[in-house]
Short mmCIF file of C-alpha atoms in Angstrom, two decimals:
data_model
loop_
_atom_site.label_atom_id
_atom_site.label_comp_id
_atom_site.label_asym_id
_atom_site.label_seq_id
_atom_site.Cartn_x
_atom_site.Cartn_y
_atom_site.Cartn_z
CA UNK A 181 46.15 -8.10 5.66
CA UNK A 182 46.11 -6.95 9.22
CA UNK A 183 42.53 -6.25 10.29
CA UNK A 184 43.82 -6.67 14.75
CA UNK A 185 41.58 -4.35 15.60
CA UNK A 186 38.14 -6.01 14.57
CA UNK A 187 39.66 -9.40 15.02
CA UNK A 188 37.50 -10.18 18.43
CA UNK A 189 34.46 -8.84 16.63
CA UNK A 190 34.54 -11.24 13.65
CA UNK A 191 35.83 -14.33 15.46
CA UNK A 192 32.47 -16.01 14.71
CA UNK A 193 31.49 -17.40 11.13
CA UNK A 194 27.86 -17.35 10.07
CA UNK A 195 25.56 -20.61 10.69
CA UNK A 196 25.39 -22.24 7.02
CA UNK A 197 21.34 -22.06 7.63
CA UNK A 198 19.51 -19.19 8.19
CA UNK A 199 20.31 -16.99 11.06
CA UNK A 200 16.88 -16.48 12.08
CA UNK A 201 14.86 -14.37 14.47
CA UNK A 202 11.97 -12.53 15.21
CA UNK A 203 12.17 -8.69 14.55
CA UNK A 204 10.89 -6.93 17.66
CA UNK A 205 11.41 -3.17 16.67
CA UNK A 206 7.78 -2.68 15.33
CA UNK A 207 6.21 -5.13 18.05
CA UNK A 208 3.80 -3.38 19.74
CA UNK A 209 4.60 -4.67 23.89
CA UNK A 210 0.83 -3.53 24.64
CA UNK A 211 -1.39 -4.57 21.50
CA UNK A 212 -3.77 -3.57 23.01
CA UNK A 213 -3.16 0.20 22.16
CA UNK A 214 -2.63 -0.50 18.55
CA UNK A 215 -6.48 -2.17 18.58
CA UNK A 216 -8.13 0.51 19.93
CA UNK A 217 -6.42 3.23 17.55
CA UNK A 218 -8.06 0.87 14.60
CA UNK A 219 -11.76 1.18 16.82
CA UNK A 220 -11.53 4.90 16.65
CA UNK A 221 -10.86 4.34 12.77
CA UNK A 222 -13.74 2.04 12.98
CA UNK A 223 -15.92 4.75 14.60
CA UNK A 224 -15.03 7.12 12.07
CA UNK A 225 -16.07 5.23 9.36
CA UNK A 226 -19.78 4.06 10.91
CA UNK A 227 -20.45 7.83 11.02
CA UNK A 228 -19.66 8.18 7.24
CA UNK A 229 -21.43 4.99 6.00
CA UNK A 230 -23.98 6.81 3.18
CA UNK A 231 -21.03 8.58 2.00
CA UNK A 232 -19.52 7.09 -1.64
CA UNK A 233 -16.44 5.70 -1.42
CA UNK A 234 -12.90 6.68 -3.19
CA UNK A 235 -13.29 5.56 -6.56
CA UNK A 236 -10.34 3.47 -6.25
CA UNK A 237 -11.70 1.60 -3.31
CA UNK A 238 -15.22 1.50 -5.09
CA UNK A 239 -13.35 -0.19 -7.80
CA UNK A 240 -11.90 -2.61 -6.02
CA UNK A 241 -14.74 -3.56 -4.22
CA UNK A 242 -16.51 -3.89 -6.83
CA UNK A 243 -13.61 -6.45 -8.19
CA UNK A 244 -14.22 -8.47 -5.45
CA UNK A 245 -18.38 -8.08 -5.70
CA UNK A 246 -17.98 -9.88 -9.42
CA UNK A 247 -16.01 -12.57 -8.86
CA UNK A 248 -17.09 -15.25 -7.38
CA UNK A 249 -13.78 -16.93 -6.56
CA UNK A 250 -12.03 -13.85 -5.01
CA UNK A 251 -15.04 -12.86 -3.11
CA UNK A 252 -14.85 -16.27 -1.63
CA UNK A 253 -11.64 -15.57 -0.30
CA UNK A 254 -12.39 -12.51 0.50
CA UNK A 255 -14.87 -13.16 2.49
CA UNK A 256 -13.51 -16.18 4.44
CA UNK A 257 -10.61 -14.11 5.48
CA UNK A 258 -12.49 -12.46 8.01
CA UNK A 259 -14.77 -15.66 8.80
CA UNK A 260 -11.51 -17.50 9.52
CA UNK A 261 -10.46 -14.85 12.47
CA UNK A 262 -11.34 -16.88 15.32
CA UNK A 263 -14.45 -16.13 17.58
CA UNK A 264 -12.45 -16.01 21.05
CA UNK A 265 -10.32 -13.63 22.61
CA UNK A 266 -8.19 -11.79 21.90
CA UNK A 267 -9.47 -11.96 17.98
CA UNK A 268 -13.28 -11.56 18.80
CA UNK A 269 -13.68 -7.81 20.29
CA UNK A 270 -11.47 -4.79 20.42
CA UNK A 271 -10.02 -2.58 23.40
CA UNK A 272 -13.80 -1.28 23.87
CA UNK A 273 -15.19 -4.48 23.26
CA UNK A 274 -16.35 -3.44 19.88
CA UNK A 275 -16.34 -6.51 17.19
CA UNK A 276 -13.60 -6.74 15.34
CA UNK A 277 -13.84 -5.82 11.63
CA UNK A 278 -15.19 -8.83 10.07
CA UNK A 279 -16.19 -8.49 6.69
CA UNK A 280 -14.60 -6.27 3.63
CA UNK A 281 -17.28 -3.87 3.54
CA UNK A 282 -15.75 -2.71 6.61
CA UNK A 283 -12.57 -2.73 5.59
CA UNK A 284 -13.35 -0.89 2.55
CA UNK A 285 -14.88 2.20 5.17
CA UNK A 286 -12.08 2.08 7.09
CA UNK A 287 -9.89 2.53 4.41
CA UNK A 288 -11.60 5.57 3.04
CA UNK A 289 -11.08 7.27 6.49
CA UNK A 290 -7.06 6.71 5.96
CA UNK A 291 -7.00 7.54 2.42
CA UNK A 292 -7.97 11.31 3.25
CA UNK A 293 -5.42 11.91 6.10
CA UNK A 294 -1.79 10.99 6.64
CA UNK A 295 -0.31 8.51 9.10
CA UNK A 296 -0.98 9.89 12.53
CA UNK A 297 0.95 10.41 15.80
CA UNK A 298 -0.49 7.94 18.20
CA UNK A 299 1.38 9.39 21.43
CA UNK A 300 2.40 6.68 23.23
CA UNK A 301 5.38 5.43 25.46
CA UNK A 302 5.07 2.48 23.26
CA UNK A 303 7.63 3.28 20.24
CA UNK A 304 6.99 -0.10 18.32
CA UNK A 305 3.12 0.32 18.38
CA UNK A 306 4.29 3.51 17.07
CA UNK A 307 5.69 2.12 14.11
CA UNK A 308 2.77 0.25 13.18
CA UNK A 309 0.34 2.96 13.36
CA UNK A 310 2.76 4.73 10.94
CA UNK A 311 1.26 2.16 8.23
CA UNK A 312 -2.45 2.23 9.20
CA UNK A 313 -3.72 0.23 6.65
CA UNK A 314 -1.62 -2.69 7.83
CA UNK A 315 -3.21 -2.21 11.19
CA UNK A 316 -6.64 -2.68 10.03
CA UNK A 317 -5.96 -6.10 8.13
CA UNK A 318 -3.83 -7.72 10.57
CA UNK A 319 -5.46 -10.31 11.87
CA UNK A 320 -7.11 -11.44 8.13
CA UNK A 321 -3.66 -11.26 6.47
CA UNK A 322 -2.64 -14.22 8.83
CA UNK A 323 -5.70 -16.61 7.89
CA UNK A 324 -5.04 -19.38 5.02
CA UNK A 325 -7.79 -17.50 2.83
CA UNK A 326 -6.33 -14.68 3.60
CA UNK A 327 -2.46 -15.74 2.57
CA UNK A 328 -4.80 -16.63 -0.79
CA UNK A 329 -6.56 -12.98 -1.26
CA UNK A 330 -3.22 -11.19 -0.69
CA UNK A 331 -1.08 -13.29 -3.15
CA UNK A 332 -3.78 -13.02 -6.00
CA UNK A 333 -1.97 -10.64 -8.74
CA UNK A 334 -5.58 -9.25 -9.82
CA UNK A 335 -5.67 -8.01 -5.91
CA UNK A 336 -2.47 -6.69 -6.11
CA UNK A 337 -3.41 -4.84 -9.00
CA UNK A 338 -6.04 -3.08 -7.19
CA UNK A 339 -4.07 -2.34 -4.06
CA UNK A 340 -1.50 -0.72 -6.14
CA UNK A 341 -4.31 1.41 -7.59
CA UNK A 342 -5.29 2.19 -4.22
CA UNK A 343 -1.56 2.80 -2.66
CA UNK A 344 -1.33 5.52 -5.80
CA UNK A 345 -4.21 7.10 -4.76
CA UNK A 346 -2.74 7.27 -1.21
CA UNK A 347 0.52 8.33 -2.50
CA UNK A 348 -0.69 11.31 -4.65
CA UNK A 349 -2.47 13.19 -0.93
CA UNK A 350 0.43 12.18 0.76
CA UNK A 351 2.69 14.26 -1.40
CA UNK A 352 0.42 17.03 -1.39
CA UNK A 353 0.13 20.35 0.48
CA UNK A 354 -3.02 18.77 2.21
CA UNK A 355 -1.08 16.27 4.11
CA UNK A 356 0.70 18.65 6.16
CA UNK A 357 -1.96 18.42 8.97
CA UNK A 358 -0.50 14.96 10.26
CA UNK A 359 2.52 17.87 10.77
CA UNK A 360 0.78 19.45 13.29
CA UNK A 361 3.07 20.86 15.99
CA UNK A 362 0.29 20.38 18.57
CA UNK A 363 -0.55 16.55 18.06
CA UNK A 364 0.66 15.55 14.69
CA UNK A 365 4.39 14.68 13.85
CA UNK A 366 6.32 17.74 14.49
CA UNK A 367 4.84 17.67 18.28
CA UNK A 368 7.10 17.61 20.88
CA UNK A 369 6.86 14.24 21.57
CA UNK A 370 7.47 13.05 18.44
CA UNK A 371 10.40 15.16 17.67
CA UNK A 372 11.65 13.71 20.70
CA UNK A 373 10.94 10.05 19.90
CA UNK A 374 12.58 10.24 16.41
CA UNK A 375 15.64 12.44 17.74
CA UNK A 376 15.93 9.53 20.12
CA UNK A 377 15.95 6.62 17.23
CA UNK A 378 18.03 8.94 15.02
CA UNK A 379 20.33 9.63 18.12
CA UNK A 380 20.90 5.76 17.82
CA UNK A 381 21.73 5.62 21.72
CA UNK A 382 25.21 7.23 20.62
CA UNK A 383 25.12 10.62 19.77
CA UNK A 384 23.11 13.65 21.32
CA UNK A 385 21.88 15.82 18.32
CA UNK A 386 19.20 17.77 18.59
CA UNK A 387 16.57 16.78 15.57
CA UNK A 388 17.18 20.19 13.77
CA UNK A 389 21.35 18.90 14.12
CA UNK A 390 20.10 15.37 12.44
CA UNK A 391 18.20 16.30 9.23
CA UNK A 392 17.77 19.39 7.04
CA UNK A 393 15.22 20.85 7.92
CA UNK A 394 14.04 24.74 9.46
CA UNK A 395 12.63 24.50 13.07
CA UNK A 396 11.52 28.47 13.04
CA UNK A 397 9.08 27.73 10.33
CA UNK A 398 5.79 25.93 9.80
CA UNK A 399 6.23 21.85 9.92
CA UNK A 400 9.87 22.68 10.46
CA UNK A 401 9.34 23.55 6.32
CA UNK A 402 8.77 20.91 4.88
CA UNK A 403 6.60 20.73 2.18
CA UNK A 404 4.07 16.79 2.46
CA UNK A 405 4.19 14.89 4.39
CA UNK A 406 6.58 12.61 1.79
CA UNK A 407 8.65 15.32 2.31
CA UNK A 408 9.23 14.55 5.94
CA UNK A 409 9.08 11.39 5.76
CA UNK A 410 12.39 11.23 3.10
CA UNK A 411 13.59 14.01 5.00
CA UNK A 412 17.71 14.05 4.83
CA UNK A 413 20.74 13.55 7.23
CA UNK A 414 23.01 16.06 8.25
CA UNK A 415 25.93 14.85 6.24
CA UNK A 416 28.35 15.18 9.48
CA UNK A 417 25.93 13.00 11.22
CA UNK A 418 26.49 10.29 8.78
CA UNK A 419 30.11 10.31 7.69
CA UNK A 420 31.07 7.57 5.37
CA UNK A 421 33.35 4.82 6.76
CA UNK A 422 36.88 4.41 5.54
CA UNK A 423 36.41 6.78 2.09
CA UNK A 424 38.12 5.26 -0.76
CA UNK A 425 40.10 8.58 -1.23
CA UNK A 426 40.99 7.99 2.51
CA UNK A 427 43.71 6.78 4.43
CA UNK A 428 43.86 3.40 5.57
CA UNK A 429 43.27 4.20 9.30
CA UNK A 430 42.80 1.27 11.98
CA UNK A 431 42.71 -0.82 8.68
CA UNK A 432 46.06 -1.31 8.38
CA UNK A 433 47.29 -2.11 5.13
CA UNK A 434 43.38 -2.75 3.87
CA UNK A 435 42.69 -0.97 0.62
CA UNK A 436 39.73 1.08 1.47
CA UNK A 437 38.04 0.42 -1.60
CA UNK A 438 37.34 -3.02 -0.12
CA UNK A 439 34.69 -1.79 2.65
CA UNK A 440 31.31 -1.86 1.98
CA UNK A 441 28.77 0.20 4.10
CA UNK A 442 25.53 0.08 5.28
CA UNK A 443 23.13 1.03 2.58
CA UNK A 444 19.99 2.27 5.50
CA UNK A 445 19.47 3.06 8.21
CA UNK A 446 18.66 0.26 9.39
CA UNK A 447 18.27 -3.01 12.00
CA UNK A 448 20.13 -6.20 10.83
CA UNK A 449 17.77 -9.38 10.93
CA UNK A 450 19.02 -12.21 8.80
CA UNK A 451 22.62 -13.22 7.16
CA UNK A 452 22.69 -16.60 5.07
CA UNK A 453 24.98 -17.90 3.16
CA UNK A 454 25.54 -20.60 0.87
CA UNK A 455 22.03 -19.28 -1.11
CA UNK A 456 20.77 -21.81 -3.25
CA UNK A 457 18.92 -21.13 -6.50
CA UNK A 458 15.69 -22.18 -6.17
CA UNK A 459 14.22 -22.70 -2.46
CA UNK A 460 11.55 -23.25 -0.69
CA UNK A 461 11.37 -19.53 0.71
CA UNK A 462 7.25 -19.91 1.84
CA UNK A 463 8.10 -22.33 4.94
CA UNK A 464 8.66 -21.81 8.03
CA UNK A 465 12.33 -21.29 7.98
CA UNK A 466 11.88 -18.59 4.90
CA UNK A 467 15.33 -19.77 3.55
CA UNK A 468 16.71 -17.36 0.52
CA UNK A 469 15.72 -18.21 -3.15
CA UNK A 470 18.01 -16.05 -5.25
CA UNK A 471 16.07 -16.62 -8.98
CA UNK A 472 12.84 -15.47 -7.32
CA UNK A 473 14.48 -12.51 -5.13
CA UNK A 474 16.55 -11.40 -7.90
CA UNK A 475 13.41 -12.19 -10.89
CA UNK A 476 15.24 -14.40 -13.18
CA UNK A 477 17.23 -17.33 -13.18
CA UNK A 478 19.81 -15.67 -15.74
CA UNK A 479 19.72 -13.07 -13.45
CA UNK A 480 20.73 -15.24 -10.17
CA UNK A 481 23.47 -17.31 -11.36
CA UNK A 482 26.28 -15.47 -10.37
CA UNK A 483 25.21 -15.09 -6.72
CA UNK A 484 24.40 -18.83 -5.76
CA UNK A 485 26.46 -20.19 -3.63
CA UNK A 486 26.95 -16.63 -2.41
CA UNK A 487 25.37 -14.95 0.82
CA UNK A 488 22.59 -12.60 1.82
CA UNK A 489 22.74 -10.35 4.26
CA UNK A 490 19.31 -8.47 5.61
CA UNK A 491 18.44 -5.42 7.56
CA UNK A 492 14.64 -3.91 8.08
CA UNK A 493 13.44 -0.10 8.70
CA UNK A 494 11.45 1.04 11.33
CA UNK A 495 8.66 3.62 10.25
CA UNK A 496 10.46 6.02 12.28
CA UNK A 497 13.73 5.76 10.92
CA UNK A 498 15.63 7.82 7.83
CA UNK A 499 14.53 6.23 4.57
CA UNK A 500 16.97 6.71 2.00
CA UNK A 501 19.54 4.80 -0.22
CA UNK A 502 23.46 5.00 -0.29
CA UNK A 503 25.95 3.12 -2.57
CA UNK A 504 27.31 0.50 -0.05
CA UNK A 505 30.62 0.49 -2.82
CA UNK A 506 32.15 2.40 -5.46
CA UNK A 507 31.38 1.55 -9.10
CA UNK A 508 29.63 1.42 -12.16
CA UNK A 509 25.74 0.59 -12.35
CA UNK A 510 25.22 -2.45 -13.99
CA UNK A 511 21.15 -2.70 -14.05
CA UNK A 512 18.61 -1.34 -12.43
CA UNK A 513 15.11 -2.68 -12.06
CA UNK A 514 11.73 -2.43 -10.53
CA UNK A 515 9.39 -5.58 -9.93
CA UNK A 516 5.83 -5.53 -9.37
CA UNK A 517 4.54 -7.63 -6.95
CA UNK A 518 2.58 -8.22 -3.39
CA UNK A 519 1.66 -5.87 -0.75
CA UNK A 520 0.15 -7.51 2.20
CA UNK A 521 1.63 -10.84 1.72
CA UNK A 522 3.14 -12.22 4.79
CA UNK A 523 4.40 -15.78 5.50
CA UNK A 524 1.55 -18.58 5.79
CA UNK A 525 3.60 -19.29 9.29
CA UNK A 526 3.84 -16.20 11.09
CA UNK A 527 -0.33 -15.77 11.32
CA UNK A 528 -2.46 -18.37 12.37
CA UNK A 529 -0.88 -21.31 11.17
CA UNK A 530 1.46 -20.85 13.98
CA UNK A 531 0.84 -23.38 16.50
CA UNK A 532 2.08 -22.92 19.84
CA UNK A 533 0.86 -25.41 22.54
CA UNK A 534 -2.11 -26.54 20.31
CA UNK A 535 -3.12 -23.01 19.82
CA UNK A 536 -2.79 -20.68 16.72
CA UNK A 537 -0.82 -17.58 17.49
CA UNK A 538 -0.62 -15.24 14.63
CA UNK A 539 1.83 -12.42 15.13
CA UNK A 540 0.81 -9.14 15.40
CA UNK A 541 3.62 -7.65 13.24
CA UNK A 542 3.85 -10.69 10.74
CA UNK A 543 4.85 -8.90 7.49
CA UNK A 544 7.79 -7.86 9.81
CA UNK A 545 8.77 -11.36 10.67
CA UNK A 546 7.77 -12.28 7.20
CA UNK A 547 11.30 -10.42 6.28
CA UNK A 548 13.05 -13.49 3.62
CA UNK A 549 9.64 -14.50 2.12
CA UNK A 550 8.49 -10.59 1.35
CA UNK A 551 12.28 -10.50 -0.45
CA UNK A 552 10.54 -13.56 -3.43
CA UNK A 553 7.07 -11.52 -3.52
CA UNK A 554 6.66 -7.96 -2.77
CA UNK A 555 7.23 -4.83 -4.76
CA UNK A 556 11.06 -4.48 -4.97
CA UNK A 557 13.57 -2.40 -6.83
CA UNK A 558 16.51 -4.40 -7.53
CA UNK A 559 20.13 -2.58 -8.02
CA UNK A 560 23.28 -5.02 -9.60
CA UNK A 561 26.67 -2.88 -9.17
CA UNK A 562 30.33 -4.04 -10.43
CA UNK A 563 32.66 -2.00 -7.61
CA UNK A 564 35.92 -1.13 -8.29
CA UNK A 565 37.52 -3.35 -6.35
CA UNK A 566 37.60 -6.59 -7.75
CA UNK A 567 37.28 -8.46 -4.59
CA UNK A 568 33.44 -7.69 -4.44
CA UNK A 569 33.09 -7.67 -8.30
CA UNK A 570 29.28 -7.77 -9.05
CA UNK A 571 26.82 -7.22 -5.96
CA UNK A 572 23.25 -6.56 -6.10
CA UNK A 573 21.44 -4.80 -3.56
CA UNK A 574 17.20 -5.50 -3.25
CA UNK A 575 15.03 -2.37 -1.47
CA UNK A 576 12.03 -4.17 -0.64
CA UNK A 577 8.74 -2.93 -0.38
CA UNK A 578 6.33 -3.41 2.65
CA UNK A 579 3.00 -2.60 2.71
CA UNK A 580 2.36 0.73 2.60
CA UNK A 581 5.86 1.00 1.77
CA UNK A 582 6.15 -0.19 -1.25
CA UNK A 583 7.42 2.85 -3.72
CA UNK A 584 10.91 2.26 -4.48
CA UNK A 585 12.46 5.37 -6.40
CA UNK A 586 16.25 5.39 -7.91
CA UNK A 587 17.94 8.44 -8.14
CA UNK A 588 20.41 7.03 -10.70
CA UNK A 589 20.53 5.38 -13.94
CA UNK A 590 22.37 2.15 -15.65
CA UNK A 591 25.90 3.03 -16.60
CA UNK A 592 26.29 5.94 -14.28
CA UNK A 593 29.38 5.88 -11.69
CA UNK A 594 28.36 5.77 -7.75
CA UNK A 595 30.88 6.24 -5.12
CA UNK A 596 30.71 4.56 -1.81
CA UNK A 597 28.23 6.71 -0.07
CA UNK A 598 26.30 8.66 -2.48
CA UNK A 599 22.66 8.98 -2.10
CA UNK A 600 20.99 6.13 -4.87
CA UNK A 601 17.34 6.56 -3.73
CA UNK A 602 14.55 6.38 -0.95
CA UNK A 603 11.04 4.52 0.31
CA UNK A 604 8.43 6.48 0.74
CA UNK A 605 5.90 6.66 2.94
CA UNK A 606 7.67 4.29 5.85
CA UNK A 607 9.62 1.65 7.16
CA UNK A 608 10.74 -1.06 4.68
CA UNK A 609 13.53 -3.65 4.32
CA UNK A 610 16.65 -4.31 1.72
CA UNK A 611 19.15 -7.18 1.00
CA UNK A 612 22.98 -7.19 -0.09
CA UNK A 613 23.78 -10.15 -2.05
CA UNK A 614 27.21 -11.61 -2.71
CA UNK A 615 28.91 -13.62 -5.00
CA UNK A 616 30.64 -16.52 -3.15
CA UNK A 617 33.90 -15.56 -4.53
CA UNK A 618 33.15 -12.76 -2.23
CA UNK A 619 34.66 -13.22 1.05
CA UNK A 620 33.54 -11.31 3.49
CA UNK A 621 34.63 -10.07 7.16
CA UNK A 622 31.39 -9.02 8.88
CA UNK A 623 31.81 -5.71 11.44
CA UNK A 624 29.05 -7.69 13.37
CA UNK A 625 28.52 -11.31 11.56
CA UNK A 626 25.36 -11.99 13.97
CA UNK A 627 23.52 -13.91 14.44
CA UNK A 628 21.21 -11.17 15.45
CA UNK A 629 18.66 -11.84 17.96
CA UNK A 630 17.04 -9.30 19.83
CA UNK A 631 18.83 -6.58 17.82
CA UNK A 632 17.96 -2.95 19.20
CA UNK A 633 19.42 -0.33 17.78
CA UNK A 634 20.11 0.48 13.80
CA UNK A 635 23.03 0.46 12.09
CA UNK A 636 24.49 3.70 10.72
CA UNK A 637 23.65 4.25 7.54
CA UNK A 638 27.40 4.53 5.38
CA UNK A 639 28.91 2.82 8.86
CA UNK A 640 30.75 0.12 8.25
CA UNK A 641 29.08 -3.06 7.55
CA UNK A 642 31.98 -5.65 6.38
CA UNK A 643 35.67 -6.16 4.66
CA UNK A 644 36.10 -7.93 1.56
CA UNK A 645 39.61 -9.85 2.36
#
């Protein structure tokens, strides 16, 4: 198999350990800017104090009110945010929110309203405004009560109640005002900022060019603002690499069947192979632990020994699903699980010259351990060609973004390419895992540190030799 033309590209094999970095795409550079949007939330919410809450969030606080062991936790999570700057007062040296009363009044400003523009020449602060409610729990998510309250299933309960409740106004007709074309999404700054990530420093589409959608109509016409959010490619701006119906090409004698694409839009972050069974995914090093990614041991067998590959999605970036191969559905399935979890070691448990310095974007760096916990759907295909055999691919919930929908069913035929399903409401993450009969060539093996740009979605992503 002659594959000359890529052969500088993959002259590197992966490191047997994690290759390992810290995402930077939704790292605000100035945190600053991301602390004072949450103060204006703040503000909002002091002026509506006497008002009732959402019955969800009533609920939930009320959860926490009557039992004495989560309110405990609760309740330290804030305590534990240190005293000193930068943790102690925000941008207009306001305190910090410190107990979950406050959290619970902040939340009920962001449950009526979608995710708002925050115009800024910051595009990773950006990103984190477009989950707010990650915003306002930052700093508590990274305290050890804190990695406690968010891992507690009776929690998670509740913040799936309350995510629903989110969910239902931001598919409605109501949530078109974070469209507005003066100051909301469809402004021109943000049409410019997205046209800019979707342009991928490559091409030079205008944003009508990118997706489907009507610029001489009210929010461009769409409908929510779900409905922008899973808005669609162009499909000439996203042209499937090497069809299986196609010609060989540059890979010379390569069947075509035997390249799989990129599934998102999306940034690569890790690629391990050798994935063991069972691991120890909650340290540090977050190494794969393919029973508890893939929810079952049965399920997991056929991969260890295999590899993992990883790539995240920005909250700016195109949010659907395509078959990375051609084949048959094997199983499809949807796991309940965390929301706000994040790594014990990317918040304050990280130590760096005898200080704790939590992360600002932890869940993001949190990207191996979210894959064991979070809400995930979880996709197992058998391609055509027998060189990749069985493959499972994991969309992975995050946050805010944690509803996974399939578009297909078990038993039904995909071909390389085809839209399989979307996030909604955001950025999110997904794995491809391999069997280690699977050899792979990677189009760019990594390791990837300080990766920029996304990869195409239905670009090439490896070779199966």
């Amino acid at each position: 198999m002659q594959l000359t033309y890529l052969t500088n590209l993959w002259s590197h094999e992966a490191h047997p350990a994690l290759d390992r970095h810290r995402t930077g795409h939704w790292l605000p550079s100035d945190h600053a800017r991301v602390r004072g949007w949450v103060n204006q939330i703040q503000e909002r919410s002091r002026s509506f104090k006497d008002k009732p809450l959402e019955p969800v969030l009533q609920d939930f606080k009320d959860f926490i009110d009557n039992d004495p062991l989560v309110r405990t936790i609760a309740t330290d999570m804030f305590h534990e945010v240190p005293v000193t700057p930068p943790y102690n007062k925000d941008p207009t040296l306001e305190p910090q929110i410190r107990s979950y009363d406050e959290m619970f009044r902040c939340l009920d400003v962001i449950l009526g309203e979608g995710p708002q523009w925050y115009k800024s020449d910051d595009s990773d602060a950006m990103g984190l405004i477009g989950c707010p409610i990650s915003a306002v729990i930052e700093w508590p998510m990274g305290t050890k009560s804190g990695y406690a309250f968010f891992k507690d299933c009776s929690v998670n309960a509740h913040w799936e109640a309350v995510l629903n409740r989110w969910k239902t106004y931001l598919s409605s007709p109501a949530s078109l005002e974070a469209l507005d074309s003066m100051t909301g999404w469809t402004s021109a700054d943000a049409i410019e900022m997205m046209t800019e990530i979707g342009n991928n420093g490559v091409d030079n589409f205008t944003f009508p060019e990118l997706y489907v959608c009507n610029p001489m109509t009210l929010y461009y016409g769409f409908k929510s603002w779900d409905d922008f959010f899973t808005r669609k490619f162009h499909d000439r701006v996203r042209p499937i690499a090497y069809p299986d119906e196609g010609t060989p090409c540059l890979l010379t004698d390569v069947d075509t069947t035997a390249v799989v694409v990129h599934a998102c839009e999306s940034t690569p972050c890790f690629r391990q192979e050798n994935v063991k069974l069972h691991d120890n995914f909650w340290l540090k090093s977050q190494p794969y632990s393919l029973a508890d990614m893939l929810n079952g041991v049965d399920k997991a067998i056929p991969f260890v020994g295999g590899q993992v590959y990883q790539a995240y999605l920005s909250a700016l970036s195109y949010r659907r699903w395509h078959a990375p191969v051609s084949g048959r559905v094997v199983s499809i399935e949807k796991v309940p699980g965390t929301y706000y979890s994040e790594n014990y070691y990317e918040g304050f448990a990280n130590i760096v010259d005898g200080k704790p310095r939590p992360n600002p974007v932890a869940p993001n760096n949190s990207q191996p351990y979210i894959a064991e916990v979070t809400t995930r759907g979880i996709l197992t295909i058998l391609a055509d060609n027998p060189k990749i055999g069985l493959m499972a691919v994991v969309f992975i919930g995050m946050c805010e973004v944690s509803s996974c929908e399939f578009t297909i069913e078990p038993g039904d035929r995909v071909t390389k390419g085809d839209e399989i399903g979307m996030f909604h409401f955001g950025g999110s993450s997904h794995c491809l895992v391999f069997r280690p009969e699977t050899q792979l060539r990677f189009e760019d093996p990594g390791p990837y540190e300080n990766e920029a740009n996304n990869k195409k979605v239905r670009s090439l992503l490896a070779v199966a030799i």
